[in-house]
Short mmCIF file of C-alpha atoms and ligand atoms in Angstrom, two decimals:
data_model
loop_
_atom_site.label_atom_id
_atom_site.label_comp_id
_atom_site.label_asym_id
_atom_site.label_seq_id
_atom_site.Cartn_x
_atom_site.Cartn_y
_atom_site.Cartn_z
CA MET T 203 0.22 -0.03 -0.02
CA ARG T 204 1.09 3.24 -1.04
CA ALA T 205 0.87 6.42 1.08
CA SER T 206 -1.36 8.05 -1.41
CA ILE T 207 -3.34 11.39 -0.46
CA PRO T 208 -5.93 10.71 2.48
CA THR T 209 -8.76 11.79 0.99
CA THR T 210 -10.45 11.63 3.97
CA PHE T 211 -8.83 13.78 6.75
CA TYR T 212 -8.92 17.24 6.24
CA LEU T 213 -11.28 19.75 6.39
CA LEU T 214 -11.30 23.02 6.01
CA LEU T 215 -14.11 25.07 7.93
CA LEU T 216 -15.15 28.40 8.05
CA LEU T 217 -14.70 29.74 11.76
CA TYR T 218 -17.43 32.35 11.71
CA THR T 219 -18.08 31.98 15.14
CA ILE T 220 -14.39 32.66 16.69
CA THR T 221 -13.57 35.71 13.77
CA THR T 222 -16.96 37.51 14.58
CA THR T 223 -16.01 37.45 18.00
CA THR T 224 -12.73 39.01 17.09
CA VAL T 225 -14.33 41.85 15.05
CA ALA T 226 -14.45 44.15 18.09
CA THR T 227 -10.54 44.20 18.42
CA PRO T 228 -8.17 46.94 16.80
CA PRO T 229 -7.72 45.13 13.07
CA ARG T 230 -4.77 44.06 11.87
CA SER T 231 -5.27 45.50 8.73
CA ALA T 232 -7.84 47.98 7.49
CA LYS T 233 -8.36 46.00 4.32
CA GLN T 234 -8.56 42.36 5.49
CA THR T 235 -11.43 42.93 8.20
CA ALA T 236 -12.98 45.91 6.22
CA THR T 237 -13.77 43.01 3.26
CA ALA T 238 -14.08 39.85 5.89
CA GLU T 239 -17.68 39.49 5.17
CA SER T 240 -18.36 38.38 1.40
CA PRO T 241 -16.64 35.03 1.54
CA SER T 242 -18.01 33.84 -1.55
CA SER T 243 -18.86 36.94 -4.06
CA PRO T 244 -18.66 35.70 -7.72
CA SER T 245 -16.06 38.83 -8.57
CA ALA T 246 -13.66 38.37 -6.03
CA SER T 247 -10.30 37.26 -6.70
CA THR T 248 -9.11 33.75 -6.26
CA LEU T 249 -6.54 32.42 -3.54
CA ASP T 250 -3.17 33.44 -3.42
CA PRO T 251 -1.58 30.42 -5.18
CA HIS T 252 1.33 30.01 -2.37
CA GLN T 253 -1.20 29.64 0.17
CA LEU T 254 -3.23 26.85 -2.21
CA ARG T 255 -0.07 25.34 -2.17
CA ALA T 256 0.51 25.15 1.38
CA LEU T 257 -3.38 23.98 1.93
CA GLN T 258 -2.13 21.06 -0.67
CA PHE T 259 0.75 20.44 1.14
CA LEU T 260 -1.75 20.02 4.28
CA HIS T 261 -3.57 18.01 2.26
CA ILE T 262 -7.17 20.00 2.26
CA PRO T 263 -8.64 19.42 -0.89
CA THR T 264 -8.57 22.67 -2.80
CA THR T 265 -10.52 21.73 -6.40
CA GLN T 266 -13.07 23.91 -4.71
CA ASP T 267 -12.24 27.42 -3.71
CA PRO T 268 -11.36 27.00 0.09
CA CYS T 269 -12.41 30.83 0.55
CA THR T 270 -15.84 29.19 0.06
CA THR T 271 -15.71 27.40 3.20
CA SER T 272 -13.18 29.06 5.11
CA THR T 273 -12.79 32.97 5.66
CA CYS T 274 -10.40 34.96 3.28
CA ASP T 275 -9.62 38.57 3.22
CA ASN T 276 -10.86 40.30 -0.31
CA ALA T 277 -7.36 41.98 -1.21
CA THR T 278 -6.53 41.94 -5.18
CA PRO T 279 -5.14 40.53 -7.26
CA PHE T 280 -5.11 37.58 -4.59
CA ARG T 281 -7.06 36.64 -1.60
CA HIS T 282 -5.52 35.30 1.61
CA LEU T 283 -6.74 33.02 4.40
CA LEU T 284 -7.96 34.25 7.82
CA SER T 285 -8.93 30.71 9.84
CA LEU T 286 -8.21 27.52 9.26
CA ARG T 287 -9.25 24.73 11.06
CA LEU T 288 -7.45 21.23 11.16
CA THR T 289 -9.56 18.42 11.75
CA ASP T 290 -9.02 14.76 12.30
CA CYS T 291 -5.36 14.76 10.88
CA PRO T 292 -3.68 11.88 9.10
CA MET T 293 -0.83 10.05 11.65
CA GLU T 294 1.70 10.35 9.17
CA HIS T 295 1.21 14.46 9.55
CA ARG T 296 3.81 17.23 9.96
CA LEU T 297 3.45 20.91 10.12
CA SER T 298 6.34 22.82 8.67
CA THR T 299 7.35 25.98 9.30
CA THR T 300 7.45 26.97 5.76
CA THR T 301 4.01 26.36 5.45
CA LEU T 302 3.25 27.92 8.41
CA SER T 303 4.91 31.14 6.74
CA THR T 304 2.94 30.63 3.91
CA LEU T 305 0.18 31.00 6.13
CA SER T 306 0.82 33.76 8.32
CA THR T 307 -2.10 35.87 7.07
CA LEU T 308 -4.02 33.41 9.32
CA THR T 309 -5.87 35.37 12.51
CA SER T 310 -7.38 32.26 13.73
CA ILE T 311 -6.02 28.68 13.75
CA THR T 312 -7.83 25.80 15.22
CA PHE T 313 -6.56 22.23 15.84
CA PHE T 314 -9.52 19.32 16.65
CA ASN T 315 -8.11 15.98 17.13
CA CYS T 316 -4.78 16.02 15.46
CA HIS T 317 -2.38 14.33 17.45
CA ILE T 318 0.72 16.44 16.09
CA PRO T 319 3.99 17.40 18.04
CA ILE T 320 4.16 21.33 18.02
CA ILE T 321 6.77 22.85 15.66
CA HIS T 322 8.18 26.78 15.56
CA PHE T 323 5.21 28.99 14.62
CA PRO T 324 7.13 31.68 12.24
CA SER T 325 6.42 35.03 14.05
CA SER T 326 4.61 36.51 11.23
CA LEU T 327 2.36 34.18 12.38
CA THR T 328 2.27 34.48 16.39
CA THR T 329 1.83 37.84 16.04
CA ASN T 330 -1.18 37.99 13.88
CA LEU T 331 -3.43 35.22 15.57
CA HIS T 332 -6.18 36.65 17.37
CA SER T 333 -7.26 33.16 18.34
CA PHE T 334 -5.77 29.99 18.89
CA THR T 335 -7.57 26.60 19.82
CA SER T 336 -6.18 23.15 20.65
CA ILE T 337 -8.84 20.13 20.94
CA ASN T 338 -6.81 16.92 21.96
CA SER T 339 -4.14 18.12 19.54
CA LEU T 340 -0.88 19.62 19.71
CA GLN T 341 1.38 17.46 21.46
CA ARG T 342 4.32 18.86 24.12
CA LEU T 343 2.40 22.14 24.68
CA THR T 344 4.70 24.26 26.65
CA GLY T 345 4.06 27.46 28.65
CA VAL T 346 6.67 29.36 26.53
CA PHE T 347 5.44 28.21 22.95
CA LEU T 348 1.84 29.87 24.04
CA SER T 349 3.40 32.82 25.71
CA HIS T 350 4.62 33.71 22.10
CA PHE T 351 0.82 34.44 21.02
CA HIS T 352 0.88 37.78 22.64
CA ASN T 353 -2.23 39.25 20.29
CA LEU T 354 -4.54 36.76 21.38
CA ASN T 355 -8.16 37.41 22.10
CA HIS T 356 -8.87 33.99 22.49
CA LEU T 357 -6.97 31.17 24.08
CA TYR T 358 -8.77 27.37 24.08
CA ILE T 359 -6.51 24.60 25.17
CA SER T 360 -8.49 21.16 25.99
CA GLY T 361 -7.33 17.70 26.68
CA ASP T 362 -3.66 18.76 25.66
CA PRO T 363 -1.20 18.81 28.59
CA ILE T 364 0.78 21.80 28.55
CA LYS T 365 4.08 22.20 30.46
CA ALA T 366 4.55 25.13 32.68
CA SER T 367 5.31 25.88 35.92
CA GLY T 368 2.60 28.34 36.19
CA ILE T 369 -0.26 29.73 34.20
CA HIS T 370 1.40 33.58 34.51
CA ILE T 371 4.25 32.28 32.16
CA ILE T 372 1.27 31.62 29.49
CA THR T 373 -0.77 34.92 30.02
CA SER T 374 1.64 37.73 31.38
CA ASN T 375 2.37 39.00 27.41
CA MET T 376 -1.19 38.57 26.51
CA LYS T 377 -2.52 42.20 26.74
CA SER T 378 -5.35 41.72 24.54
CA LEU T 379 -6.83 38.65 26.10
CA LYS T 380 -10.38 38.41 26.83
CA THR T 381 -11.36 34.38 27.02
CA ILE T 382 -8.78 31.56 28.13
CA THR T 383 -9.93 28.19 28.81
CA LEU T 384 -7.06 25.67 29.62
CA TYR T 385 -9.41 22.57 30.47
CA ASN T 386 -7.82 19.30 31.53
CA THR T 387 -4.17 20.19 30.68
CA HIS T 388 -2.51 18.78 33.48
CA LEU T 389 -1.60 22.57 34.75
CA THR T 390 0.36 22.86 38.18
CA GLY T 391 1.64 26.00 40.34
CA TYR T 392 -0.70 29.07 41.80
CA LEU T 393 -3.23 31.12 40.08
CA PRO T 394 -1.20 34.29 38.73
CA LYS T 395 -1.76 37.42 40.35
CA ASP T 396 -1.74 39.53 37.61
CA TRP T 397 -5.10 39.58 35.67
CA ASN T 398 -5.88 41.23 32.30
CA PRO T 399 -8.51 43.68 33.25
CA LYS T 400 -10.50 42.59 29.78
CA LEU T 401 -11.03 39.05 30.99
CA ILE T 402 -14.43 38.06 30.14
CA HIS T 403 -14.22 34.45 30.79
CA ILE T 404 -11.63 31.91 32.48
CA ASP T 405 -11.89 28.73 32.96
CA PHE T 406 -8.91 26.58 34.42
CA SER T 407 -11.14 23.36 35.24
CA LYS T 408 -9.87 20.25 35.68
CA ASN T 409 -5.98 21.02 36.28
CA LYS T 410 -3.25 20.67 39.13
CA LEU T 411 -3.56 24.23 40.31
CA LYS T 412 -2.98 24.86 44.14
CA GLY T 413 -2.67 27.76 46.39
CA SER T 414 -5.92 30.01 47.31
CA ILE T 415 -7.61 32.44 45.04
CA PRO T 416 -5.79 35.93 44.77
CA THR T 417 -8.12 39.01 45.56
CA SER T 418 -6.40 40.73 42.39
CA LEU T 419 -8.94 38.48 40.71
CA THR T 420 -11.75 40.39 41.79
CA LEU T 421 -10.66 43.21 39.73
CA LEU T 422 -11.95 41.69 36.86
CA LYS T 423 -14.81 43.89 36.38
CA ASN T 424 -16.04 42.40 33.18
CA LEU T 425 -15.41 38.70 34.23
CA ASN T 426 -18.62 36.34 32.77
CA VAL T 427 -17.52 33.47 33.73
CA LEU T 428 -15.09 31.60 36.11
CA ASN T 429 -14.46 28.06 36.40
CA PHE T 430 -12.11 26.95 38.79
CA SER T 431 -13.57 23.33 39.20
CA SER T 432 -11.64 20.18 39.69
CA ASN T 433 -8.32 21.59 41.13
CA ASN T 434 -6.46 21.46 44.50
CA LEU T 435 -7.48 25.18 45.52
CA ILE T 436 -7.46 25.75 48.97
CA GLY T 437 -8.39 28.40 51.57
CA VAL T 438 -11.02 30.90 51.74
CA LEU T 439 -12.67 33.05 49.71
CA PRO T 440 -11.57 36.74 49.10
CA ASN T 441 -14.07 39.44 50.78
CA SER T 442 -14.30 41.35 47.88
CA LEU T 443 -15.15 38.38 45.45
CA GLY T 444 -18.90 40.61 45.13
CA ALA T 445 -16.94 43.22 43.35
CA LEU T 446 -16.96 40.94 39.78
CA THR T 447 -20.42 42.12 39.25
CA SER T 448 -20.97 40.94 35.71
CA LEU T 449 -20.21 37.43 37.09
CA LYS T 450 -22.96 34.83 35.60
CA ILE T 451 -21.23 31.54 36.31
CA LEU T 452 -19.24 30.96 39.07
CA SER T 453 -17.85 27.39 39.44
CA LEU T 454 -15.32 26.20 42.62
CA SER T 455 -16.56 22.87 42.62
CA SER T 456 -14.38 20.06 43.59
CA ASN T 457 -11.45 21.56 45.31
CA SER T 458 -10.45 22.20 49.02
CA LEU T 459 -11.83 25.46 49.66
CA SER T 460 -12.88 26.62 52.74
CA GLY T 461 -14.89 29.41 55.10
CA PRO T 462 -17.77 31.01 54.56
CA ILE T 463 -19.66 32.20 51.72
CA PRO T 464 -18.76 36.14 51.46
CA GLY T 465 -21.64 38.29 51.92
CA SER T 466 -20.49 40.22 49.30
CA ILE T 467 -21.92 37.67 46.53
CA SER T 468 -25.34 39.16 47.45
CA SER T 469 -23.98 42.34 44.91
CA ILE T 470 -23.74 39.85 42.21
CA SER T 471 -27.00 40.30 40.94
CA GLY T 472 -26.68 38.49 37.33
CA LEU T 473 -25.59 35.34 38.73
CA VAL T 474 -27.00 32.29 37.13
CA HIS T 475 -24.76 29.51 38.10
CA LEU T 476 -23.42 29.34 41.80
CA ASP T 477 -21.22 25.79 42.05
CA LEU T 478 -19.28 25.51 45.32
CA GLY T 479 -20.17 21.88 45.77
CA SER T 480 -17.55 19.15 47.09
CA ASN T 481 -15.26 21.46 48.80
CA GLN T 482 -14.71 22.32 53.22
CA PHE T 483 -17.04 25.69 52.81
CA ASN T 484 -18.78 26.18 56.42
CA GLY T 485 -20.73 28.50 58.49
CA VAL T 486 -24.77 28.97 57.46
CA ILE T 487 -26.21 29.33 54.43
CA PRO T 488 -26.53 33.10 53.39
CA GLU T 489 -30.27 33.91 53.10
CA PHE T 490 -29.40 36.32 50.30
CA ILE T 491 -29.23 33.69 47.73
CA SER T 492 -32.85 33.27 47.73
CA GLU T 493 -33.05 37.09 46.49
CA MET T 494 -31.05 36.32 43.57
CA LYS T 495 -33.20 36.73 40.82
CA GLU T 496 -31.05 35.50 37.84
CA LEU T 497 -30.15 32.09 40.10
CA LYS T 498 -30.66 28.79 37.72
CA TYR T 499 -28.07 26.44 39.22
CA LEU T 500 -27.35 26.20 42.97
CA ASN T 501 -24.70 23.29 44.19
CA LEU T 502 -23.67 23.36 47.81
CA GLU T 503 -23.39 19.83 48.05
CA ASN T 504 -20.48 18.09 50.05
CA ASN T 505 -19.42 20.83 52.39
CA LYS T 506 -19.80 21.64 56.01
CA PHE T 507 -22.36 24.00 56.28
CA HIS T 508 -24.52 24.00 59.43
CA GLY T 509 -27.78 25.56 61.18
CA VAL T 510 -30.89 25.75 58.85
CA LEU T 511 -31.89 25.87 55.16
CA PRO T 512 -32.89 29.38 54.49
CA PHE T 513 -35.05 28.34 51.32
CA ASN T 514 -38.54 27.78 51.15
CA ALA T 515 -40.03 25.18 48.48
CA SER T 516 -41.09 27.91 45.89
CA PHE T 517 -37.27 29.30 45.88
CA ILE T 518 -36.08 25.70 45.06
CA LYS T 519 -38.52 24.68 42.73
CA LYS T 520 -37.66 27.97 40.82
CA LEU T 521 -33.96 26.08 40.19
CA ASP T 522 -33.24 24.16 37.52
CA VAL T 523 -30.61 22.37 39.65
CA PHE T 524 -30.71 22.18 43.53
CA LYS T 525 -28.00 20.05 45.12
CA ILE T 526 -27.13 20.21 49.30
CA ASN T 527 -27.00 16.75 50.12
CA GLY T 528 -23.87 15.97 52.24
CA ASN T 529 -24.15 18.71 54.84
CA PHE T 530 -24.40 16.76 57.71
CA ASP T 531 -24.89 19.75 60.13
CA LEU T 532 -27.62 21.30 58.21
CA CYS T 533 -31.43 20.95 58.55
CA TYR T 534 -34.79 22.40 56.82
CA LYS T 535 -37.72 23.97 58.97
CA HIS T 536 -40.35 20.94 58.59
CA SER T 537 -43.02 22.02 55.64
CA ILE T 538 -44.98 19.82 53.73
CA SER T 539 -43.53 21.17 50.56
CA LEU T 540 -40.21 20.84 52.04
CA GLU T 541 -40.52 17.61 52.84
CA GLU T 542 -42.09 16.44 49.14
CA LEU T 543 -38.45 17.88 47.42
CA HIS T 544 -36.55 14.75 49.16
CA LEU T 545 -33.57 17.17 49.75
CA GLY T 546 -31.26 14.59 51.20
CA ILE T 547 -30.70 16.77 54.84
CA ALA T 548 -32.39 16.04 57.88
CA ARG T 549 -35.47 18.02 59.37
CA CYS T 550 -34.58 20.59 62.39
CA ASP T 551 -35.80 20.39 65.60
CA LYS T 552 -37.34 23.18 67.47
CA HIS T 553 -33.70 24.35 68.28
CA GLY T 554 -32.65 24.65 64.72
CA MET T 555 -30.48 21.41 64.97
CA PRO T 556 -30.83 18.07 62.42
CA ILE T 557 -33.31 15.27 63.55
CA LEU T 558 -31.80 11.99 62.80
CA PRO T 559 -32.44 10.03 60.65
CA PRO T 560 -33.11 11.83 57.55
CA PRO T 561 -36.31 11.22 55.56
CA ALA T 562 -36.25 7.78 53.49
CA MET T 563 -35.45 9.10 49.99
CA ASN T 564 -36.73 5.76 48.20
CA THR T 565 -39.36 7.73 46.33
CA PRO T 566 -37.24 9.44 43.25
CA SER T 567 -37.17 12.66 43.11
CA SER T 568 -37.93 14.96 40.73
CA SER T 569 -35.08 16.06 38.13
CA TRP T 570 -33.56 19.65 39.69
CA VAL T 571 -33.10 18.01 43.43
CA ASP T 572 -30.13 15.49 43.34
CA VAL T 573 -30.75 12.56 45.21
CA GLY T 574 -28.15 12.14 47.20
CA GLY T 575 -26.84 10.73 50.48
CA GLY T 576 -28.52 11.27 53.71
CA GLY T 577 -28.24 13.83 56.37
CA ASP T 578 -26.95 11.96 59.17
CA GLU T 579 -25.62 14.32 61.59
CA ASN T 580 -22.67 12.06 62.87
CA GLY T 581 -22.23 10.96 59.27
CA GLY T 582 -18.82 11.24 57.42
CA ASP T 583 -17.85 10.80 53.93
CA ASP T 584 -18.18 6.93 53.86
CA ASP T 585 -21.84 7.37 55.25
CA VAL T 586 -22.64 9.27 52.03
CA VAL T 587 -21.33 6.50 49.68
CA GLU T 588 -23.23 4.20 52.07
CA LYS T 589 -26.31 6.01 51.86
CA ASN T 590 -26.43 6.53 48.11
CA ASN T 591 -25.83 2.68 47.96
CA GLN T 592 -28.47 2.11 50.38
CA VAL T 593 -30.94 4.42 47.32
CA HIS T 594 -29.51 2.18 45.26
CA VAL T 595 -30.30 -1.17 47.14
CA ASN T 596 -34.04 -0.11 47.68
CA ARG T 597 -34.93 0.52 44.39
CA GLY T 598 -33.00 -2.93 43.40
CA PRO T 599 -35.46 -5.44 44.39
CA ASN T 600 -38.44 -3.81 42.75
CA LYS T 601 -36.19 -4.16 39.44
CA VAL T 602 -35.31 -7.37 39.90
CA VAL T 603 -38.66 -8.75 40.43
CA LEU T 604 -39.98 -7.09 37.70
CA GLY T 605 -37.47 -8.15 35.37
CA VAL T 606 -37.61 -11.74 36.54
CA ALA T 607 -41.39 -11.89 36.10
CA ILE T 608 -41.12 -10.36 32.61
CA ALA T 609 -38.09 -12.95 31.52
CA LEU T 610 -40.70 -15.90 32.98
CA SER T 611 -43.88 -14.57 31.36
CA ALA T 612 -41.53 -14.77 28.16
CA MET T 613 -40.76 -18.28 28.65
CA VAL T 614 -44.08 -19.44 29.43
CA PHE T 615 -45.31 -17.86 26.33
CA ILE T 616 -42.77 -19.25 24.24
CA ILE T 617 -43.20 -22.72 25.46
CA ILE T 618 -46.89 -22.45 24.76
CA PHE T 619 -46.06 -21.07 21.37
CA LEU T 620 -43.77 -24.01 20.59
CA VAL T 621 -46.18 -26.32 21.74
CA LEU T 622 -48.88 -25.38 19.67
CA LEU T 623 -46.98 -25.20 16.81
CA PHE T 624 -45.80 -28.33 17.28
CA ILE T 625 -49.33 -29.51 17.63
CA CYS T 626 -50.33 -27.99 14.32
C1 NAG D 1353 -16.83 23.62 34.58
O1 NAG D 1353 -16.00 22.99 34.68
C2 NAG D 1353 -16.41 21.84 34.97
C3 NAG D 1353 -15.09 20.76 34.77
O2 NAG D 1353 -14.20 20.70 33.72
C4 NAG D 1353 -17.26 21.18 33.96
O3 NAG D 1353 -17.84 19.95 34.08
C5 NAG D 1353 -18.47 22.44 34.28
O4 NAG D 1353 -19.29 22.14 33.18
C6 NAG D 1353 -18.26 23.92 33.85
N1 NAG D 1353 -18.93 24.59 34.38
C7 NAG D 1353 -19.46 25.60 33.54
C8 NAG D 1353 -20.53 26.21 34.43
O5 NAG D 1353 -19.07 25.73 32.53
C1 NAG D 1354 -39.94 32.29 49.89
O1 NAG D 1354 -38.84 32.55 49.68
C2 NAG D 1354 -38.68 33.70 48.86
C3 NAG D 1354 -37.65 34.15 48.71
O2 NAG D 1354 -37.22 34.93 49.86
C4 NAG D 1354 -40.03 34.56 48.89
O3 NAG D 1354 -40.12 35.85 48.22
C5 NAG D 1354 -41.13 34.20 48.81
O4 NAG D 1354 -42.17 35.43 49.29
C6 NAG D 1354 -41.19 33.03 49.91
N1 NAG D 1354 -42.68 32.26 49.75
C7 NAG D 1354 -43.43 31.81 50.26
C8 NAG D 1354 -44.32 30.97 49.90
O5 NAG D 1354 -43.44 31.99 51.57
#
């Protein structure tokens, strides 16, 4: 078998989503941005032959004008590529610096399922790029390599390990950075102390980041999304967290954060998603949370909150997701409607202390309430597991009995059928 041109691998796709989000930033060259809107206008000139050859070298089909499927400028006599998406690259694939130099007009590049080792990117390209994405693709990424893309607005790495002693190595030169996602990239070290005030989206979830959340983070007035889920963060939340008044999503779940929920969070009036689950948070749950009009997702499970749950059933029902189980010193004031929600925490006695044991939870709960562990006040983490198992065990026999019954009746039916068939 000869290594012929792989026909099925490369897709060159228009990245309008990314390019439209970058439109707001200062144009690299007036010519490029002014005319990027009409990629397939018939009167437009064809793609630069050098770039055409570079695409062919990358095994990207060029029988059709690439500018019909990808973003190009409208320069004359030849147009130039502005965005490139490499998907499902063949194993033998190699990027070359020469090819990348030819493609240095790109402002956006995406690698998706292209398991290729990184190579040197020519500085003309690193300077031009506004958007860099690698999803399960580039191998041997380093912080130093990424730090060269100092004009990025958007950086998105998912599933590709990055070797860097800290995130600041990557971001400290990126003066225009607006969104950054470094998800599942094996990053270690501490969170940066200096943040670009233009940031609107930060997702560092599923890494190995340690240390506490720096107060300097709360200077990000434009921040919409903050996701530090699944790291090794410790310490208390900065008191000034409420200064993040543009925040819509705050996800800090699965860390080892502790202390109370800061009262200042009450000033984040547009908060939609609050996930503090699986940490060591303590104190009472503040009442102001029930005043947060936009809130749809509230996860406080598996923490150490105590006292009386300050929510009524109508507030909880308004949420899409509400999780509270695994807080063993927390209880709810008795009411029929709260009882019906099977919250997974104990009822309060008249002193506001949990009564044991928690209500049985063998009825399936509604979709917006998590069926979780019980609220035994003496419980530890093991208890949650035990009780979760119990929930399954409780439900188990019914399913088994039902299954056996169905199987038996099916067998009886088949036997009768065979006997009848035989007789006939
Ligand atoms: C935050 O990150 C976690 C872990 O990667 C992910 O499961 C979750 O969906 C993210 N939350 C939001 C709101 O994007
Ligand atoms: C439930 O709590 C909300 C928020 O605190 C409050 O506005 C509402 O009046 C309460 N509803 C009932 C039925 O008590």
